[in-house]
Short mmCIF file of C-alpha atoms and ligand atoms in Angstrom, two decimals:
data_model
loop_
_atom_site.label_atom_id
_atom_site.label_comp_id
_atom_site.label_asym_id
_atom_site.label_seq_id
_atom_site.Cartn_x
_atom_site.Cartn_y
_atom_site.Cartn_z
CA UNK A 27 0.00 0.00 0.00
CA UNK A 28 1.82 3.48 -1.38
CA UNK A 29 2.00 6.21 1.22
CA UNK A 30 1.12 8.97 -1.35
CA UNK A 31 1.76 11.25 1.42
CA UNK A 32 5.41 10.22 2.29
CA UNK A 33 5.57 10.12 -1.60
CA UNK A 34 4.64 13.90 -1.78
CA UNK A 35 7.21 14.60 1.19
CA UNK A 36 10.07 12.83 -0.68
CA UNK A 37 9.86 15.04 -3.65
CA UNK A 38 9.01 17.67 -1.38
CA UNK A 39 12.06 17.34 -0.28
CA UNK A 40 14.41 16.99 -3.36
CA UNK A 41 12.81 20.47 -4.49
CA UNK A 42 13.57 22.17 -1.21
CA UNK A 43 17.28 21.17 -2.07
CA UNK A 44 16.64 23.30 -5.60
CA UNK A 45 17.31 26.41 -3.47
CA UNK A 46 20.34 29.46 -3.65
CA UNK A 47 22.33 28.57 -0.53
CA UNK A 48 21.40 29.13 3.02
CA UNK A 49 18.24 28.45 5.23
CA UNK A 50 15.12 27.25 3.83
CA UNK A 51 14.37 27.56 0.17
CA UNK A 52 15.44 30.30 -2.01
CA UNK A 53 14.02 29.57 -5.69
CA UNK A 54 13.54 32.66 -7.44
CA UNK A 55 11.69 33.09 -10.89
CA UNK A 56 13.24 32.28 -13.83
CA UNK A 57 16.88 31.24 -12.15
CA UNK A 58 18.69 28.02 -12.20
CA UNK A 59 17.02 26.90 -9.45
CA UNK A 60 13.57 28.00 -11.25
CA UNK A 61 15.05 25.87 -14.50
CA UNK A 62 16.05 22.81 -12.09
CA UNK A 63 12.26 22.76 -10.49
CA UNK A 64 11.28 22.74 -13.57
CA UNK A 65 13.40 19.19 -14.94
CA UNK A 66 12.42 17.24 -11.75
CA UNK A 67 8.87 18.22 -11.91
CA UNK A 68 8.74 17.11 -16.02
CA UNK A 69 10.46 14.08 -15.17
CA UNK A 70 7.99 12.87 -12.08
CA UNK A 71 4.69 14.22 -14.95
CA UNK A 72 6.20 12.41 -17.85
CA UNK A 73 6.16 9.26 -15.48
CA UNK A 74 2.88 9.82 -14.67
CA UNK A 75 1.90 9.74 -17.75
CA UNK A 76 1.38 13.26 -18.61
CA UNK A 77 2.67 15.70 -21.53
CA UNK A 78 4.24 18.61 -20.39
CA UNK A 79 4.79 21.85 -21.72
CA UNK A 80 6.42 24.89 -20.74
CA UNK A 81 4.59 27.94 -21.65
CA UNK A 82 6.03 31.50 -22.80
CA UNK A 83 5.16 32.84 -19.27
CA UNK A 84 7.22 30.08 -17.55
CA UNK A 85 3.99 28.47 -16.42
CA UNK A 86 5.25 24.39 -16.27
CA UNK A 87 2.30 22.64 -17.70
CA UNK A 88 1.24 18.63 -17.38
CA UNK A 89 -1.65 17.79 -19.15
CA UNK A 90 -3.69 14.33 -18.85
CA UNK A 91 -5.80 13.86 -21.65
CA UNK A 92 -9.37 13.14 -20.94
CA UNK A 93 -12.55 12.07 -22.96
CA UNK A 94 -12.92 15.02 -25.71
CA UNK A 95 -15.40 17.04 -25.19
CA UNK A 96 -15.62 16.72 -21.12
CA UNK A 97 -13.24 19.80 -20.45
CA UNK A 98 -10.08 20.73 -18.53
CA UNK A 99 -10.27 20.42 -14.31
CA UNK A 100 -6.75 23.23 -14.11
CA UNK A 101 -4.79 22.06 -10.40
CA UNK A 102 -1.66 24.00 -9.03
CA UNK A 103 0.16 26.73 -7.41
CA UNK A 104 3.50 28.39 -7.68
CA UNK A 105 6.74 26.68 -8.07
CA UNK A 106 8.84 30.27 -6.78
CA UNK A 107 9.81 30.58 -2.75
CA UNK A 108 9.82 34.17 -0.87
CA UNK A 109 14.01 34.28 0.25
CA UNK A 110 14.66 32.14 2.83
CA UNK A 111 11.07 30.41 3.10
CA UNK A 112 9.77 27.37 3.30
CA UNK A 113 9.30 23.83 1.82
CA UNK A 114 6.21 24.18 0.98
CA UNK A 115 4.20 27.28 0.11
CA UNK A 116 3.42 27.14 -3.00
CA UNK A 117 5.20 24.25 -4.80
CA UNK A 118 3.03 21.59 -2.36
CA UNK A 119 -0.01 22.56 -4.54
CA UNK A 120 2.15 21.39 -7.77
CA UNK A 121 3.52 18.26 -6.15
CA UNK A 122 -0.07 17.15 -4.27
CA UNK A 123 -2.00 17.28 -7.71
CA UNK A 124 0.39 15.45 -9.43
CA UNK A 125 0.70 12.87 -6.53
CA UNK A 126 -3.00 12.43 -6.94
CA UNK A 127 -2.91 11.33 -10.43
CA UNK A 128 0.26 9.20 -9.66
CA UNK A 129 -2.56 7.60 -7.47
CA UNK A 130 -5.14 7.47 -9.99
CA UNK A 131 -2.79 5.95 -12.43
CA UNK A 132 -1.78 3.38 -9.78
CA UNK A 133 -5.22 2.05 -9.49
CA UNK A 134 -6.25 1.83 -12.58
CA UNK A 135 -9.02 5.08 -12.34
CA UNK A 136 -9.36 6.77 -15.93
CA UNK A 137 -9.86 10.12 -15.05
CA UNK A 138 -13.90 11.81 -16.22
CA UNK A 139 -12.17 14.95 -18.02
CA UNK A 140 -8.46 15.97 -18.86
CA UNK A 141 -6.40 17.07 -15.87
CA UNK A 142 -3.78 19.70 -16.07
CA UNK A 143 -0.90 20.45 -13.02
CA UNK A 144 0.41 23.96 -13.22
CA UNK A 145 3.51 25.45 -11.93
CA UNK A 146 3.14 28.97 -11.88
CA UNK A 147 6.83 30.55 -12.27
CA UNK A 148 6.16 33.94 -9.96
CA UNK A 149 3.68 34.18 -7.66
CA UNK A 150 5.47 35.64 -4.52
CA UNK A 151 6.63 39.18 -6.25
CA UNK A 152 9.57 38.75 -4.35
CA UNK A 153 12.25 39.17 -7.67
CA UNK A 154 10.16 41.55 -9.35
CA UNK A 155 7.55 43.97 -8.08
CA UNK A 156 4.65 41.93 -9.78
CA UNK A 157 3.18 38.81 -9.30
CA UNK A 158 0.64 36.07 -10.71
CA UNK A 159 1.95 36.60 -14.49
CA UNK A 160 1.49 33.34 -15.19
CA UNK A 161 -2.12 32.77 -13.88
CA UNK A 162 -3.08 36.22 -15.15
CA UNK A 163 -1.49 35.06 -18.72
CA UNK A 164 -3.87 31.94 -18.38
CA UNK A 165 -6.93 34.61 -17.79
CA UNK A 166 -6.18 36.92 -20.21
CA UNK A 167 -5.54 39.94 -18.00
CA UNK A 168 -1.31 39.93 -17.85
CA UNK A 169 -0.43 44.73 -18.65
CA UNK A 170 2.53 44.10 -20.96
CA UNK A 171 3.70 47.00 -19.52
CA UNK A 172 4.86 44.88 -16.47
CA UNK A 173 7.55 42.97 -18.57
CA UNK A 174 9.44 46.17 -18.38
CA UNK A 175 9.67 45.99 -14.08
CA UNK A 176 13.34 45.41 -12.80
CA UNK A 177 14.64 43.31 -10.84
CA UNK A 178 17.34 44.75 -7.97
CA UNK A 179 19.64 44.14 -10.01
CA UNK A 180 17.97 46.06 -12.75
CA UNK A 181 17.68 43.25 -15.25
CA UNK A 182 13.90 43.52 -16.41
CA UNK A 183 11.02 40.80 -16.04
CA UNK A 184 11.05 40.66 -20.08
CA UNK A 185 14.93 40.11 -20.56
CA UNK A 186 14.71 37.13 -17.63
CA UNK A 187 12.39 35.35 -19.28
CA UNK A 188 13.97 35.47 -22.78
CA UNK A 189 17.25 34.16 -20.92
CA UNK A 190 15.09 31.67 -19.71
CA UNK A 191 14.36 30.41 -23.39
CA UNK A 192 10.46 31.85 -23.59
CA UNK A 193 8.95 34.31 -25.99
CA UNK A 194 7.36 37.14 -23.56
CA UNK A 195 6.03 38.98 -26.55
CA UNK A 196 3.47 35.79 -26.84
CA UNK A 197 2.13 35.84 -23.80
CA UNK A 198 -1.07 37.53 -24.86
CA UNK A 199 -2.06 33.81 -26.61
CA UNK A 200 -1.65 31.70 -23.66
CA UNK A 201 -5.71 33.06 -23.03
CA UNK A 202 -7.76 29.75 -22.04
CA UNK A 203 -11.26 28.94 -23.51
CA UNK A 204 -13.77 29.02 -20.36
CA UNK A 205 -15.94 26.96 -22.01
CA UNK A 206 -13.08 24.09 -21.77
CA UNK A 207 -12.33 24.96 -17.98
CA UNK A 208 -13.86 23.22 -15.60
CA UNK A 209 -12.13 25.09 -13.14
CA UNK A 210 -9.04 25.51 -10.92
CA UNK A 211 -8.07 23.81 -7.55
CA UNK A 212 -5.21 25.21 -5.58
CA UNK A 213 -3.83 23.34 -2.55
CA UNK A 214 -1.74 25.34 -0.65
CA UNK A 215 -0.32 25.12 3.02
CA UNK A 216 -2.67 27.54 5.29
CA UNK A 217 0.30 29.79 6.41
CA UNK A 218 -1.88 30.37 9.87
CA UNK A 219 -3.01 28.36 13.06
CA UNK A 220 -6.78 28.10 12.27
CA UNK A 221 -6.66 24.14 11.11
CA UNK A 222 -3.70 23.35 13.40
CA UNK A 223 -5.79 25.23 16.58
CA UNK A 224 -9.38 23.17 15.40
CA UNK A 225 -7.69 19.97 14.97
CA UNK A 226 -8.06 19.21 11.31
CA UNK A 227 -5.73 18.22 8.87
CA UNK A 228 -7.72 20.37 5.98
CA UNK A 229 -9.66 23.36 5.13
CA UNK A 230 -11.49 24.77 2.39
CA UNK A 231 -11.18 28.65 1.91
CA UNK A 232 -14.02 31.11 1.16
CA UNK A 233 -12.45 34.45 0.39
CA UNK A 234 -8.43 35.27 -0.72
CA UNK A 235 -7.55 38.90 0.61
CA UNK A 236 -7.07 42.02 -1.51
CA UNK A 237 -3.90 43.31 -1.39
CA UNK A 238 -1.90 46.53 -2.87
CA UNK A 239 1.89 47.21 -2.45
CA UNK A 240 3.41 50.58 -2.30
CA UNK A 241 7.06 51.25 -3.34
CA UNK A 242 8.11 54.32 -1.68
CA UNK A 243 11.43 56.74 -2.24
CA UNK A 244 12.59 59.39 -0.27
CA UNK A 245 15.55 61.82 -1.06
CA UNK A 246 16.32 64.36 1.94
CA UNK A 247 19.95 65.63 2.52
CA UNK A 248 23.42 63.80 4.03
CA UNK A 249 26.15 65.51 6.13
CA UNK A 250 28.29 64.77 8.95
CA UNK A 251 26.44 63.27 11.71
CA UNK A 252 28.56 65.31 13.84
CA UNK A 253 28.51 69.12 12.50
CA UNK A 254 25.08 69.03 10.62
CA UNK A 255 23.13 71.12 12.84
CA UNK A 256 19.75 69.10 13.97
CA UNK A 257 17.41 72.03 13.09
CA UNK A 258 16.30 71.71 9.28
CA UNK A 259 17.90 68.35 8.79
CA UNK A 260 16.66 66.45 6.07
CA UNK A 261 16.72 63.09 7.28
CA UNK A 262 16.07 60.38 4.54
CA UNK A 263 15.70 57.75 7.55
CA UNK A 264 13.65 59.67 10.35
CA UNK A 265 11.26 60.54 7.48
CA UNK A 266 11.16 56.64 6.60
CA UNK A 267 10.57 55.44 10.21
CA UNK A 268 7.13 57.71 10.75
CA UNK A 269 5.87 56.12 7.36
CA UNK A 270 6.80 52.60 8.85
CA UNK A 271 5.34 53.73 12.16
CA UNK A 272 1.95 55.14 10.11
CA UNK A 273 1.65 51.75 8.12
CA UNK A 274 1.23 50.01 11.31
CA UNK A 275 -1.14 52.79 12.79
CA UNK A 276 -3.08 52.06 9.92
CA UNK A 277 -3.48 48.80 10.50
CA UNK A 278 -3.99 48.35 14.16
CA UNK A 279 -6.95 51.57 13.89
CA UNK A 280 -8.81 48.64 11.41
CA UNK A 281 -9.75 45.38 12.90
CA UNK A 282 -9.58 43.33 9.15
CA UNK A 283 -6.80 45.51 7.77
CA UNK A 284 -2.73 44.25 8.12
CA UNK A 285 0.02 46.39 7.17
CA UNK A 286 3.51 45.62 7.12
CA UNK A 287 6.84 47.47 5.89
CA UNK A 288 8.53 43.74 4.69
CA UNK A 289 11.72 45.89 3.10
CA UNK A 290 13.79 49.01 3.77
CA UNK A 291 17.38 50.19 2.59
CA UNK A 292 18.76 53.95 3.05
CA UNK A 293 22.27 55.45 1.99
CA UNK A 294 24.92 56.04 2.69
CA UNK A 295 24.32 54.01 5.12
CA UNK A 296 27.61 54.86 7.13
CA UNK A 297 27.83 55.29 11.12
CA UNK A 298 28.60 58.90 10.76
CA UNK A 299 26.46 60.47 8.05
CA UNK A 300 22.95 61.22 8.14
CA UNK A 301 21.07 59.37 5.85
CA UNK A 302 20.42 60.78 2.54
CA UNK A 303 18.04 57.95 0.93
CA UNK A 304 15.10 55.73 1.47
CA UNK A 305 13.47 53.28 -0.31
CA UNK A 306 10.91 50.73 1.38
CA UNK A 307 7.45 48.85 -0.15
CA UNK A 308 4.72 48.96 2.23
CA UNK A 309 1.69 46.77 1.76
CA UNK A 310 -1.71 46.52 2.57
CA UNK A 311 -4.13 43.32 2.62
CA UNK A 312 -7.84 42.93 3.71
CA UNK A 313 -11.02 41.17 2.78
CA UNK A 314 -12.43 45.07 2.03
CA UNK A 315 -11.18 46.70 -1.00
CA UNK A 316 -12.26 49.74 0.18
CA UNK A 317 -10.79 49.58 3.42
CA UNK A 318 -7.51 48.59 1.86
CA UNK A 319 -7.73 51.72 -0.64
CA UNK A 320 -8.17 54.05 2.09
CA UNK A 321 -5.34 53.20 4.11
CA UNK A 322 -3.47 53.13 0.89
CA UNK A 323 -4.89 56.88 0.36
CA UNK A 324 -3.63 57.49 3.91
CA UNK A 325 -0.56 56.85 3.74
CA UNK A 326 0.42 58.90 0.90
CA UNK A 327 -1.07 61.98 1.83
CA UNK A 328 0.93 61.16 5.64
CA UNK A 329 4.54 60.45 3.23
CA UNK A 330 3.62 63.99 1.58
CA UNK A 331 3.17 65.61 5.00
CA UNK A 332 6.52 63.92 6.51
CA UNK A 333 8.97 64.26 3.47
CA UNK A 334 7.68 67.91 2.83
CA UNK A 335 10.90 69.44 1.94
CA UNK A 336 12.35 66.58 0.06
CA UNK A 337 11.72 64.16 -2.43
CA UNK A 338 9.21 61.61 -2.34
CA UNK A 339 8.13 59.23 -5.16
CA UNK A 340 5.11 57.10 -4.06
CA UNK A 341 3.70 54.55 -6.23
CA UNK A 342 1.51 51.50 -5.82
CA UNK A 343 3.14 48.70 -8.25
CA UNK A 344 0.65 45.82 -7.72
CA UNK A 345 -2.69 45.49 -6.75
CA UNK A 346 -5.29 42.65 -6.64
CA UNK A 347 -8.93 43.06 -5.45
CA UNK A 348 -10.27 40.01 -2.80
CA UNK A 349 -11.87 37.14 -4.44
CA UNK A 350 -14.88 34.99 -3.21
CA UNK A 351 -13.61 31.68 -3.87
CA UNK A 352 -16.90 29.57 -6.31
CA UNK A 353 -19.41 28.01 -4.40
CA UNK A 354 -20.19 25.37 -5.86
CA UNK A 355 -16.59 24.16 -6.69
CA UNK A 356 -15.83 24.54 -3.18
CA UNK A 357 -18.63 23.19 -1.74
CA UNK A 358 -17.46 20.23 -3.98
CA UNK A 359 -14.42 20.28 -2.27
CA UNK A 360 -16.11 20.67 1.40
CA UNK A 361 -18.18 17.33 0.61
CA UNK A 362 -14.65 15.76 -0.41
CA UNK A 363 -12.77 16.59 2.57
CA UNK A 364 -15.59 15.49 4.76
CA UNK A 365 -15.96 11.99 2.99
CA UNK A 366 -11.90 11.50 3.91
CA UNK A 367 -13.14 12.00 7.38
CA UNK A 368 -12.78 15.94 7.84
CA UNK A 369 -15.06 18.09 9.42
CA UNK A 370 -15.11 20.43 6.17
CA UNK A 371 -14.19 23.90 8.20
CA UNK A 372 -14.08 27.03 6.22
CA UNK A 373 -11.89 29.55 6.50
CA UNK A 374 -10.55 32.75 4.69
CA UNK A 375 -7.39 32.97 3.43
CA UNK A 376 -4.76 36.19 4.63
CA UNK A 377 -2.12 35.09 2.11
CA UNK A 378 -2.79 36.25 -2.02
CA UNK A 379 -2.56 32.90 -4.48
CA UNK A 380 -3.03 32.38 -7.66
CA UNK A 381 -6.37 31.34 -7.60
CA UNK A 382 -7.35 35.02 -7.47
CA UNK A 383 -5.75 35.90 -10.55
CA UNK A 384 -7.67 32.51 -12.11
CA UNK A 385 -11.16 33.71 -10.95
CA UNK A 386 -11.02 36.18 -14.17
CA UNK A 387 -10.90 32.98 -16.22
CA UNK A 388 -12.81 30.27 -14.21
CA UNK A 389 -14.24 29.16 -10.90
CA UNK A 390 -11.58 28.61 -8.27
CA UNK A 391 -11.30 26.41 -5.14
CA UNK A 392 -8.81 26.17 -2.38
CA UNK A 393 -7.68 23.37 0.08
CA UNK A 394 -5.84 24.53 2.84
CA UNK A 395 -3.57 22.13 4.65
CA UNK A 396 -2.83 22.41 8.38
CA UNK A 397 0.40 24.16 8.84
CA UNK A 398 2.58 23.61 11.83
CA UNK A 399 2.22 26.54 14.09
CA UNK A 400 0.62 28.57 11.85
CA UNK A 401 4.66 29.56 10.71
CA UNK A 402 5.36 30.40 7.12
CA UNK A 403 7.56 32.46 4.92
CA UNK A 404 10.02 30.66 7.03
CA UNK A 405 12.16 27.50 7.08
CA UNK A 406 10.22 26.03 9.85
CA UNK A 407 7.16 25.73 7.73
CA UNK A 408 5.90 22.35 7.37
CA UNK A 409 2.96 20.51 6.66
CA UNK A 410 3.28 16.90 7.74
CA UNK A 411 3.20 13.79 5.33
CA UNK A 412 -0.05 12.57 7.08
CA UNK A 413 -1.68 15.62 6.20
CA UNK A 414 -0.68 15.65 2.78
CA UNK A 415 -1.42 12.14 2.44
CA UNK A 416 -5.50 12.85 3.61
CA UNK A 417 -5.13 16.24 0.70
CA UNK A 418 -3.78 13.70 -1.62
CA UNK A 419 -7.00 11.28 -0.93
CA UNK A 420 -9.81 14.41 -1.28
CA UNK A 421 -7.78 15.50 -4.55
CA UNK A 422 -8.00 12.14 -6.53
CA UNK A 423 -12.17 11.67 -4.83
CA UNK A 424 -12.51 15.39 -6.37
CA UNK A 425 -10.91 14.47 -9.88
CA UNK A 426 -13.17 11.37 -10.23
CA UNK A 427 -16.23 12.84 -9.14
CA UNK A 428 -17.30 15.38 -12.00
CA UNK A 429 -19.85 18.30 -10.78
O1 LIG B 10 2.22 37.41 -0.04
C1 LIG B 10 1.45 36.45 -0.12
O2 LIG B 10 0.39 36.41 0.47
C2 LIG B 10 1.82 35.29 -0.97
O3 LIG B 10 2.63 34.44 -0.22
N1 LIG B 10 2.51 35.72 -2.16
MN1 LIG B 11 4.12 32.93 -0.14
MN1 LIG B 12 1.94 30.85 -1.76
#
């Protein structure tokens, strides 16, 4: 009898190793750990009996043909780690679907419509300041304009993927037909304590979180830290630290609103000289857009008021409205996790995925798995190969029981 979760947690494994050096897993979008991802996955969908097919927006594609006619159920999640993060955000939704079908395959089950497992390239926006161009190329909603965004070390979005052997320019006809979607089902480790503080193994979500990110430069004035006189300085730095200060303000006055300052350099950035630069990204998430637009509205007019006198540019570079996850796909998936013995709880999700960008295109679903205290983002993240095993069983009951 196959352990299909100890399976998962194997190759689990041997992609955590695809990583740039140090803690946890570092695999950025197209990189050679993005490119080496990318071989063992095609290997372990070719043996499953899949074709595979890497499209022009890096999106790693294994398709199992189904009966004509019946349409396309789309399964996955992103193959690309924050720096430093963990095993399993993201690239457990590639490996669980494609465990599932290893399982199918295994017993025999011919599957009621074609199956595809995607492995979105960039979800986390971590490389470059957008995100989801892969699902949004899917949906038909990618702003070419994005392929032009740097990366830090100002090689841009368009010129990474053409080193990475696509065509960016033809990303407009990766479009899907909606008739032939069934829809999509992302799996994805819940990156909180709800399922790990109820007791169950799984989750189904009801509503992803908007989100909006803010890059923010400020240019004041250096000197010596010694002789500049502290009247009328022009403090990159002090003018930085009340925005940080104001994003959490902002946050804490609003009970469904979280704000964080993730990143922050200034220069010089010498002992003995007052800081001349900032640049930081601020974001906002919440399950009201409005909300989230006001406090995004806040805070510029407070970075106007605090870098009066200097330089400010202000900008928001991504932005992606909450999304109701389908009912009826997920109460699909509810009815599946409580016939492998779970109680079927519900629960919003605080992280972004790339089921919102899919939404545009086709209903979306989303199984949460329980995550070890709630820690993610993180090398200590894990999700346990019991777990994974029980998401493994409600994936393969979901595949062969058509709506
Ligand atoms: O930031 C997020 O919520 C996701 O991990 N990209
Ligand atoms: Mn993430
Ligand atoms: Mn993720």
């Amino acid at each position: 009898m196959t352990d299909w979760g100890a399976r998962a947690a194997d190759l689990l494994d041997d992609l955590a190793c695809l990583s740039e050096p140090g803690a946890g897993a570092t695999r950025l979008p197209f990189t050679p750990e993005h490119r080496a991802a990318v071989e063992l996955l095609s290997d372990r969908m070719r043996q499953a009996g899949l074709t595979v097919t890497l499209d022009d927006a890096g999106t790693l594609v294994g398709r199992l043909e189904g009966p004509k006619g019946r349409g396309t159920l789309l399964m996955g999640s992103h193959q690309d780690s924050v720096r430093q993060g963990g095993a399993y955000d993201g690239i457990m939704g590639v490996v669980l679907p494609l465990i599932a079908l290893e399982k199918l395959r295994a017993e025999g089950r011919a599957t009621p419509c074609s199956v595809e497992v995607l492995a979105f390239a960039d979800e986390e926006g971590v490389r470059f300041p957008t995100a989801l161009v892969g699902s949004r190329a899917l949906a038909g909603t990618v702003d070419p304009a994005v392929l032009e965004m740097t990366d830090g070390d100002g090689v841009t979005l368009r010129a990474a993927m053409t080193a990475f052997g696509l065509e960016p320019d033809r990303i407009g006809v990766l479009k899907r037909d909606p008739a032939d979607v069934i829809g999509y089902i992302e799996t994805h480790i819940e990156q909180g304590p709800v399922l790990e503080r109820a007791g169950e193994a799984l989750g189904v979500v009801s509503a992803i979180c908007g989100i909006e990110r803010h890059s923010i430069g400020i240019v004041g004035e250096t000197g010596h830290a010694g002789t500049m006189p502290m009247e009328g300085r022009k403090d990159a730095l002090v003018a930085a630290s009340a925005i940080v200060t104001e994003v959490n303000r902002l946050a804490l006055a609003s009970d469904g609103l979280r704000g964080t300052v993730g990143s922050l350099a200034i220069g010089p950035n010498v002992v003995n000289a007052v800081p001349r630069v900032a640049r930081m990204t601020a974001e906002f998430r919440s399950a009201d857009d409005a909300e989230r637009r006001a406090a995004g509205v806040a805070l510029h007019a407070y970075a106007e008021e605090v870098c009066a006198g200097m330089e400010l540019s202000c900008e928001v570079t991504y932005q992606q409205a909450a999304q109701p996850c389908a009912a009826e796909l997920s109460e699909r998936l509810v009815a599946a996790v409580k016939r492998a013995g779970g109680q079927g709880l519900v629960l919003p999700s605080g992280a972004t995925h790339d089921a919102s960008a899919l939404a545009d295109l086709c209903p979306v679903a989303m199984l949460f798995v329980r995550c070890r205290d709630g820690m993610s983002h993180r090398p200590e993240e894990l999700a346990t190969p019991e777990d994974m095993g029980r998401a493994v069983e409600v994936l393969a009951d979901l595949v062969m029981s058509p709506g």
